Short mmCIF file of C-alpha atoms in Angstrom, two decimals:
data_model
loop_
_atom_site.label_atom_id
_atom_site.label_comp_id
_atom_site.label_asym_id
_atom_site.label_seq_id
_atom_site.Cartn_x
_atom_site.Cartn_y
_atom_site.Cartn_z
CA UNK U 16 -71.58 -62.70 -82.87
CA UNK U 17 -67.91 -62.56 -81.83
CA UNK U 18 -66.76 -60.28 -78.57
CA UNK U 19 -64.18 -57.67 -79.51
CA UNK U 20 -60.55 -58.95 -78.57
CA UNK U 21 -60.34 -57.23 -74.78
CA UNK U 22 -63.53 -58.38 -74.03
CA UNK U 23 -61.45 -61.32 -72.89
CA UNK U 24 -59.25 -58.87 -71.09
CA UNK U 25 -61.95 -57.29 -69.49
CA UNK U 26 -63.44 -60.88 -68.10
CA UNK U 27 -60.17 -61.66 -66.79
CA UNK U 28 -59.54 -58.60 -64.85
CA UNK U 29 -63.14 -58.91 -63.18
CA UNK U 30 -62.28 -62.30 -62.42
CA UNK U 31 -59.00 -60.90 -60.70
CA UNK U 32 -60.18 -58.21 -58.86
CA UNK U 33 -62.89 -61.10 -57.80
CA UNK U 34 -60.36 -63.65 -56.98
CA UNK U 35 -57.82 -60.76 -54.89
CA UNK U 36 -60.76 -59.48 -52.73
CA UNK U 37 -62.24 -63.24 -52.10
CA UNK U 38 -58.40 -64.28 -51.41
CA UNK U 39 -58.26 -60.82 -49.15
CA UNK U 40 -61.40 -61.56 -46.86
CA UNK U 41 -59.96 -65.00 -46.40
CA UNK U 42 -57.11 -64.33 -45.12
CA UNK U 43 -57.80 -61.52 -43.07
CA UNK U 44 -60.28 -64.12 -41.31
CA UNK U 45 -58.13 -67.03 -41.12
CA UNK U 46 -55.85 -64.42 -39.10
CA UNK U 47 -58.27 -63.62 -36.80
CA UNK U 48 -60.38 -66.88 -36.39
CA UNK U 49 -57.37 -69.49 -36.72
CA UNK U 50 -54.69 -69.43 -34.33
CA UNK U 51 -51.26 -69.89 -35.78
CA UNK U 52 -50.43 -73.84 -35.46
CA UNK U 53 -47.03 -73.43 -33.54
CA UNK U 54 -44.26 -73.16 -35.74
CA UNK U 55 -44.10 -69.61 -37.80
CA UNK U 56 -45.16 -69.82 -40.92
CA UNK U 57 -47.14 -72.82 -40.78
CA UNK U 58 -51.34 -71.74 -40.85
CA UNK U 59 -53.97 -73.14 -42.80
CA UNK U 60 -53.42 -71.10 -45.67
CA UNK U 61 -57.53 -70.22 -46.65
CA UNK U 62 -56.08 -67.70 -49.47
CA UNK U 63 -54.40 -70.02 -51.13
CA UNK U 64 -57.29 -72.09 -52.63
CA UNK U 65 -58.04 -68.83 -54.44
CA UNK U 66 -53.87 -68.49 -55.50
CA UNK U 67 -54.25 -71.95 -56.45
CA UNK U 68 -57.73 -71.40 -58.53
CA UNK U 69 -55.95 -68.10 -60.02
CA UNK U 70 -52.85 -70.15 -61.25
CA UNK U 71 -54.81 -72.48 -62.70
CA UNK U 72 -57.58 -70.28 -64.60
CA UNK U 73 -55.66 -67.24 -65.13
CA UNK U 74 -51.68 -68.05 -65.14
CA UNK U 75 -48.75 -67.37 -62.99
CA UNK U 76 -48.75 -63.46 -63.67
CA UNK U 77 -52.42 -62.98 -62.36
CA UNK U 78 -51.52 -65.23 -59.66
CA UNK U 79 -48.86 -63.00 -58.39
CA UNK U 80 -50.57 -60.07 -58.46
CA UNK U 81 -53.75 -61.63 -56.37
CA UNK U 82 -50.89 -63.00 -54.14
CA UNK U 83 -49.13 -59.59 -53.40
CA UNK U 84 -52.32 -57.67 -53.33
CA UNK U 85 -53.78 -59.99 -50.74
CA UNK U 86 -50.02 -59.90 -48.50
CA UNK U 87 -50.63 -55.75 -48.92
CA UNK U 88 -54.35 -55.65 -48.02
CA UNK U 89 -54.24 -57.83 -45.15
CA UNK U 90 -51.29 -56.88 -44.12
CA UNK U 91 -52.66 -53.14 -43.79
CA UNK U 92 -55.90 -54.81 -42.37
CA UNK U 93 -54.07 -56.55 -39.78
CA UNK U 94 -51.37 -53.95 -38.90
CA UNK U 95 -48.62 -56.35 -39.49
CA UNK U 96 -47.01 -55.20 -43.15
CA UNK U 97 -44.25 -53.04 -41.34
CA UNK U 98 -41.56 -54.82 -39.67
CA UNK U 99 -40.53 -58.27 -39.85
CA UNK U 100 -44.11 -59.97 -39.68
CA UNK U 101 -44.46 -58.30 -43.22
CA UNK U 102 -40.99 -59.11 -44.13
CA UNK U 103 -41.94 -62.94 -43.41
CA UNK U 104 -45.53 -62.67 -44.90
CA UNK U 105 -44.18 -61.14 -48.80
CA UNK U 106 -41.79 -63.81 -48.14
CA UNK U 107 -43.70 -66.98 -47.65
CA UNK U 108 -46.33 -65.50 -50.30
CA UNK U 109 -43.88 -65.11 -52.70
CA UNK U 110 -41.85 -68.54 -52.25
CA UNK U 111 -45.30 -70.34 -52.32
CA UNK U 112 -46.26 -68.38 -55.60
CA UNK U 113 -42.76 -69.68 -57.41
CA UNK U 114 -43.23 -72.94 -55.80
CA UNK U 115 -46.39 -73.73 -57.50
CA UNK U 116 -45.69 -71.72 -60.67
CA UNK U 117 -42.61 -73.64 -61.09
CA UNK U 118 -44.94 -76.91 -60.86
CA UNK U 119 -48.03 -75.41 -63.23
CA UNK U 120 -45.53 -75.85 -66.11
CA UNK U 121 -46.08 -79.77 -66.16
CA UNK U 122 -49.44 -80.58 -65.42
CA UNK U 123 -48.72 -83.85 -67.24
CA UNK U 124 -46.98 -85.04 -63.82
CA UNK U 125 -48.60 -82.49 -61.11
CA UNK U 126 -51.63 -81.97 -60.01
CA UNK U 127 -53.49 -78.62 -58.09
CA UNK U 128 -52.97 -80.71 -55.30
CA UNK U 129 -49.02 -81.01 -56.06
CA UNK U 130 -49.21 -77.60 -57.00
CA UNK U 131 -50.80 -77.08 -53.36
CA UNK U 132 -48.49 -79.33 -51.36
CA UNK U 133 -44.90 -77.85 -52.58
CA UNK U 134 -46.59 -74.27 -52.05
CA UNK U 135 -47.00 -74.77 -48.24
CA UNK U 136 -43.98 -75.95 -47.75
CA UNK U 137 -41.87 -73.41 -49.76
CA UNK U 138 -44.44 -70.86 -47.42
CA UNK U 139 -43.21 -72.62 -44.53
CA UNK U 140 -39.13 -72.53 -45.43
CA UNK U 141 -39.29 -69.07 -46.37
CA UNK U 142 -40.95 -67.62 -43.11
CA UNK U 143 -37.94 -69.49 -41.08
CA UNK U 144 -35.37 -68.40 -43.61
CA UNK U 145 -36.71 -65.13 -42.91
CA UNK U 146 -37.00 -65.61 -39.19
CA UNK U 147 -33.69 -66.60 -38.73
CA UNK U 148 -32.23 -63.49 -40.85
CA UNK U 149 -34.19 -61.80 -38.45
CA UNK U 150 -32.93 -62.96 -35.42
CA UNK U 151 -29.17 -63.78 -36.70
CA UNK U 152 -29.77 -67.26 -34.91
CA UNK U 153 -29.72 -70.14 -37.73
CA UNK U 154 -31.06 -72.26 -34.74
CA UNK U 155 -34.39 -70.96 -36.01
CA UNK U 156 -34.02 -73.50 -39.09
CA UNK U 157 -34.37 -76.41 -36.60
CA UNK U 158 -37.83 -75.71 -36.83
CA UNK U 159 -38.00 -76.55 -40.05
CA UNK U 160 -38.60 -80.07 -39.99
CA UNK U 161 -41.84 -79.80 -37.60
CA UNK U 162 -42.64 -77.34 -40.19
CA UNK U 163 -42.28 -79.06 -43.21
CA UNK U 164 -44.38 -82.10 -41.56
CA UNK U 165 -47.30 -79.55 -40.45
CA UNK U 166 -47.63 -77.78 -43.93
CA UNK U 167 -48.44 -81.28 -45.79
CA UNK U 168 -52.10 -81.43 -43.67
CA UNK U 169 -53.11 -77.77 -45.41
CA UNK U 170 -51.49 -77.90 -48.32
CA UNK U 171 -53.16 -81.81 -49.49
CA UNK U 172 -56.45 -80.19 -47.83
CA UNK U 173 -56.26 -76.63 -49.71
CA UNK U 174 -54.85 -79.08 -53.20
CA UNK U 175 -58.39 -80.89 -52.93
CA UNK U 176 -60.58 -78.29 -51.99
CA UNK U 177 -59.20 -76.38 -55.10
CA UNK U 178 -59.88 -79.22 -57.28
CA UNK U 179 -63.32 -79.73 -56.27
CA UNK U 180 -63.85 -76.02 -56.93
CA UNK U 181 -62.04 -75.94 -60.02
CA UNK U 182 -64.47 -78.93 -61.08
CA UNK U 183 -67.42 -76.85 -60.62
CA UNK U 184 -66.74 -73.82 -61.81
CA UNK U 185 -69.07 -73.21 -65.31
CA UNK U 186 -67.75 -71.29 -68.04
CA UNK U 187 -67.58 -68.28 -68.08
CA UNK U 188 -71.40 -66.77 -69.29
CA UNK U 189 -69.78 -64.48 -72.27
CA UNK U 190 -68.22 -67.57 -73.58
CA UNK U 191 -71.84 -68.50 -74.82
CA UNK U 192 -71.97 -65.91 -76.67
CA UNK U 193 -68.76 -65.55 -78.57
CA UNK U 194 -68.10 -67.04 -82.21
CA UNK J 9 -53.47 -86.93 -57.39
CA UNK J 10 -50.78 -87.86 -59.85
CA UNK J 11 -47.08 -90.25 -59.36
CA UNK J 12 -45.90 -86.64 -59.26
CA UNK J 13 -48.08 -85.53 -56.65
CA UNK J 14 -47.32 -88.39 -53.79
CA UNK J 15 -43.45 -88.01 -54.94
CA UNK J 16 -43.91 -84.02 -53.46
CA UNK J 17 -45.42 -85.40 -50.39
CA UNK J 18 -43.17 -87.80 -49.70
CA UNK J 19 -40.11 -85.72 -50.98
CA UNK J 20 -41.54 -82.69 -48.08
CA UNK J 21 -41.97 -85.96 -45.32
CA UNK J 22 -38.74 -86.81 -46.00
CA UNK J 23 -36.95 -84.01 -45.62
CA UNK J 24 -38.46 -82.69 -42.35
CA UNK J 25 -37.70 -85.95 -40.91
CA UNK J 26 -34.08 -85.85 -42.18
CA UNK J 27 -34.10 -82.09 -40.22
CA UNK J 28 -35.62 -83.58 -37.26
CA UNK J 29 -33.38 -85.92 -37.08
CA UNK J 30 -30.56 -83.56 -37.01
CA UNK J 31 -31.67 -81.75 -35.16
CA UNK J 32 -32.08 -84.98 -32.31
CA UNK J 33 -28.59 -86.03 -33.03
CA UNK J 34 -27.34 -82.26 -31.90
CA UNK J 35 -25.50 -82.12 -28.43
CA UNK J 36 -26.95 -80.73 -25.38
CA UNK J 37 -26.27 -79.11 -23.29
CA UNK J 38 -26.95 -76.40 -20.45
CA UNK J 39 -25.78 -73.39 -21.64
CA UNK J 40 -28.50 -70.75 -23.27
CA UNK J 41 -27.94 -68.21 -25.90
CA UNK J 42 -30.80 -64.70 -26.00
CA UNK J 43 -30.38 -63.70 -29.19
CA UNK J 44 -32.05 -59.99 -29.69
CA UNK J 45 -31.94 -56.71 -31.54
CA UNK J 46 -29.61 -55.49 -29.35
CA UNK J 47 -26.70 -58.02 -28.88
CA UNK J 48 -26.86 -61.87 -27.66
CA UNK J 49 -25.97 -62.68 -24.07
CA UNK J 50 -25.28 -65.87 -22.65
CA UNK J 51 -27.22 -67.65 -19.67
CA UNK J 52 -27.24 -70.72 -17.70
CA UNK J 53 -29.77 -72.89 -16.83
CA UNK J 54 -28.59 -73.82 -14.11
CA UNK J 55 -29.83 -70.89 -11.84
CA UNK J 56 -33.01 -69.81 -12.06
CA UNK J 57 -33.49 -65.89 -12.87
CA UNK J 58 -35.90 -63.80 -15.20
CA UNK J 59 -34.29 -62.07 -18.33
CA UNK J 60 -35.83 -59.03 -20.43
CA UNK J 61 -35.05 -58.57 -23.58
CA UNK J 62 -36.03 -55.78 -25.64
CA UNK J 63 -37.44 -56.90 -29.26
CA UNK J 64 -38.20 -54.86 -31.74
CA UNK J 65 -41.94 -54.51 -31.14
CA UNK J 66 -41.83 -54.77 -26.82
CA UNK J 67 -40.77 -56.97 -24.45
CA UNK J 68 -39.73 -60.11 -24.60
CA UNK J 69 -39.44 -61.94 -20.84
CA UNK J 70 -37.39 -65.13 -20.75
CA UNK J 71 -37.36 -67.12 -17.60
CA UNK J 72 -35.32 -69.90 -16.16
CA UNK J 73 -36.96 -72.22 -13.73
CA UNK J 74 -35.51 -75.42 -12.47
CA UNK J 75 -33.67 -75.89 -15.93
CA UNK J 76 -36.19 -74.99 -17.78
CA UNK J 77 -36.29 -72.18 -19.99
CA UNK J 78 -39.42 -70.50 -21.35
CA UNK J 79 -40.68 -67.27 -22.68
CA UNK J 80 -43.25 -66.20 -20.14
CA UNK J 81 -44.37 -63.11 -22.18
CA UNK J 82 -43.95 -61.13 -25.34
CA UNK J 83 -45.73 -58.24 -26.70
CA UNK J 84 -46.12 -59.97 -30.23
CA UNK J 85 -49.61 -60.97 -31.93
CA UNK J 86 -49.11 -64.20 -32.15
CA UNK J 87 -47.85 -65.29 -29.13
CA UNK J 88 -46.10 -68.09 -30.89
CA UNK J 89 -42.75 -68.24 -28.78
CA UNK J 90 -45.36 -68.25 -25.18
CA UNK J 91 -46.93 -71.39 -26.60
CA UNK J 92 -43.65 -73.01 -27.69
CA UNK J 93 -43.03 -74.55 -23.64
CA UNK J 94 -39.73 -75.20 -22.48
CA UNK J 95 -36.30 -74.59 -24.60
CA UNK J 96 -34.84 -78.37 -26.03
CA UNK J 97 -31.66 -79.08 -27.58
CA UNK J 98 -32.70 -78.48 -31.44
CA UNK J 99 -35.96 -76.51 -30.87
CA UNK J 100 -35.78 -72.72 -29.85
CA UNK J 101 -37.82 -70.92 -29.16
CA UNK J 102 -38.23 -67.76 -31.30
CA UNK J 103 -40.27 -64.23 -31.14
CA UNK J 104 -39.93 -63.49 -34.94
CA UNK J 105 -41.82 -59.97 -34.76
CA UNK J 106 -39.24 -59.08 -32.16
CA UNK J 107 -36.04 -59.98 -33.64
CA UNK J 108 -35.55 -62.79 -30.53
CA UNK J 109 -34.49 -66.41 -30.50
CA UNK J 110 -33.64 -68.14 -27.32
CA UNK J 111 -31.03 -71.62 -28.28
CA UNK J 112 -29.16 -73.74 -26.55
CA UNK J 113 -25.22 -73.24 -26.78
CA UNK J 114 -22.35 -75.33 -25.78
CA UNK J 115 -20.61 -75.00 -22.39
CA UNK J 116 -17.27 -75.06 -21.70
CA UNK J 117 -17.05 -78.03 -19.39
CA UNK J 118 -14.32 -79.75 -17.50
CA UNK J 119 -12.07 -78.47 -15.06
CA UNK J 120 -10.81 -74.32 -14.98
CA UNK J 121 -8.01 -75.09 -12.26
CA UNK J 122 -6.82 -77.67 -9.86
CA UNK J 123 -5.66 -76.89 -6.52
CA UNK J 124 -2.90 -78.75 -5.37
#
């Protein structure tokens, strides 16, 4: 027996709305469990195993909207979307998201883990591009290299944790029934 | 992880050492630029004094102790800019939430007038 068309559609929006409020609760704990690591911009990034699962399984256009959504809900959550902590959060969630989406075209030469590494360091340049708009001080961007050296330990950790999930993840349970 | 993947890593190493190293290769010097919502003022570090600056979310208090300058307190979340320590040529320190960035700026130095 073959599924309608949408009932793909309808599997991949479940698996979004799954993926935005995982990606959500995530970072709303990493905020308040993890302290920021010094620099702004630089964290462990949690939420971005599930960007990095959503790119891969779903595409770059799902993956933005799980990115955004999760910016606005913790954002709200945390009572940081107004002002410039917002600013810099849309903006390091964004850069990240066109990092790696950028990098999803050739999988023939990058990896998740690629995908992971250039998406915490765009997140990392962006916040102190932001910060430094901000403040009118392009001193700020000195920063930058301390930065760019903290964001490889998440982003190679986050790159291989998303790997080993993506290598366990079954397929999907409709899928045995299609065809 | 693929050739492509270590190139990325060492392409991101690579570049914040280059920045580092520009940013170790910038002059010092004693002079101290507040940077804030309202305007930018110019201290010394030199003589020791405590400076509030009003950020965009609260206060943001900047003192200078025995040439040392430090943000003592800020009324962001984070309290990023508390934990940065002591102002050095090429790292500032920065409240981001309140629109504040405290850098080192060049002096004028030599001589203003001789007396004869």
């Amino acid at each position: 027996m073959r599924l309608p068309a949408d009932g793909a559609n309808v599997r991949e929006t479940v698996e979004s709305a799954t993926l935005l409020a995982l990606a959500a609760v995530l970072g709303y704990a990493e905020h308040v469990l993890l302290p920021p690591l010094g620099v702004p911009g630089v964290r462990l990034g949690l939420a971005n195993i599930v960007i990095v699962v959503a790119l891969y399984r779903l595409g770059p256009q799902s993956a933005l909207t799980i990115t955004l959504g999760r910016v606005l809900v913790v954002g709200i959550a945390t009572g940081t979307l107004a002002g410039p902590t917002g600013v810099m959060s849309f903006a390091g969630a964004a850069s990240a998201w066109a990092a790696m989406a950028f990098l999803s075209r050739y999988t023939e030469r990058f990896s998740v883990i690629g995908w992971s590494v250039a998406g915490s360091a765009a997140h990392v340049a962006a916040q102190l591009g932001v910060a430094a708009l901000v403040t009118g001080s392009p001193s700020v961007l000195h920063m930058l290299g301390p930065g760019l050296l903290l964001s490889l330990p998440p982003g190679l950790a986050i790159g291989f944790l998303a790997r080993s999930i993506l290598s366990r993840i079954s397929r999907p349970a409709l899928s045995a029934i299609e065809g | 992880m693929t050739r492509g993947d270590h190139f990325l890593v060492t392409l991101v190493a690579i570049a914040g050492l280059a920045v580092i190293a520009l940013g170790v290769l910038a002059p010092d010097s004693s002079g101290v630029t507040i940077v804030g919502p309202n305007g930018t003022s110019r201290v010394s570090a030199r003589t020791d004094g405590t400076h509030v600056v009003a950020g965009r979310a609260g206060e943001v208090v900047v003192t200078v102790r025995e040439g040392q300058v430090r943000i003592v307190r800020s009324s962001c979340p984070d309290q990023i800019c508390v934990r940065s320590g002591a102002l050095r040529a090429g790292a500032p320190l920065v409240c981001a939430p309140n629109g504040v960035a405290v850098v080192t700026s060049t002096e004028r130095g030599g001589l203003d007038a001789v007396a004869r």
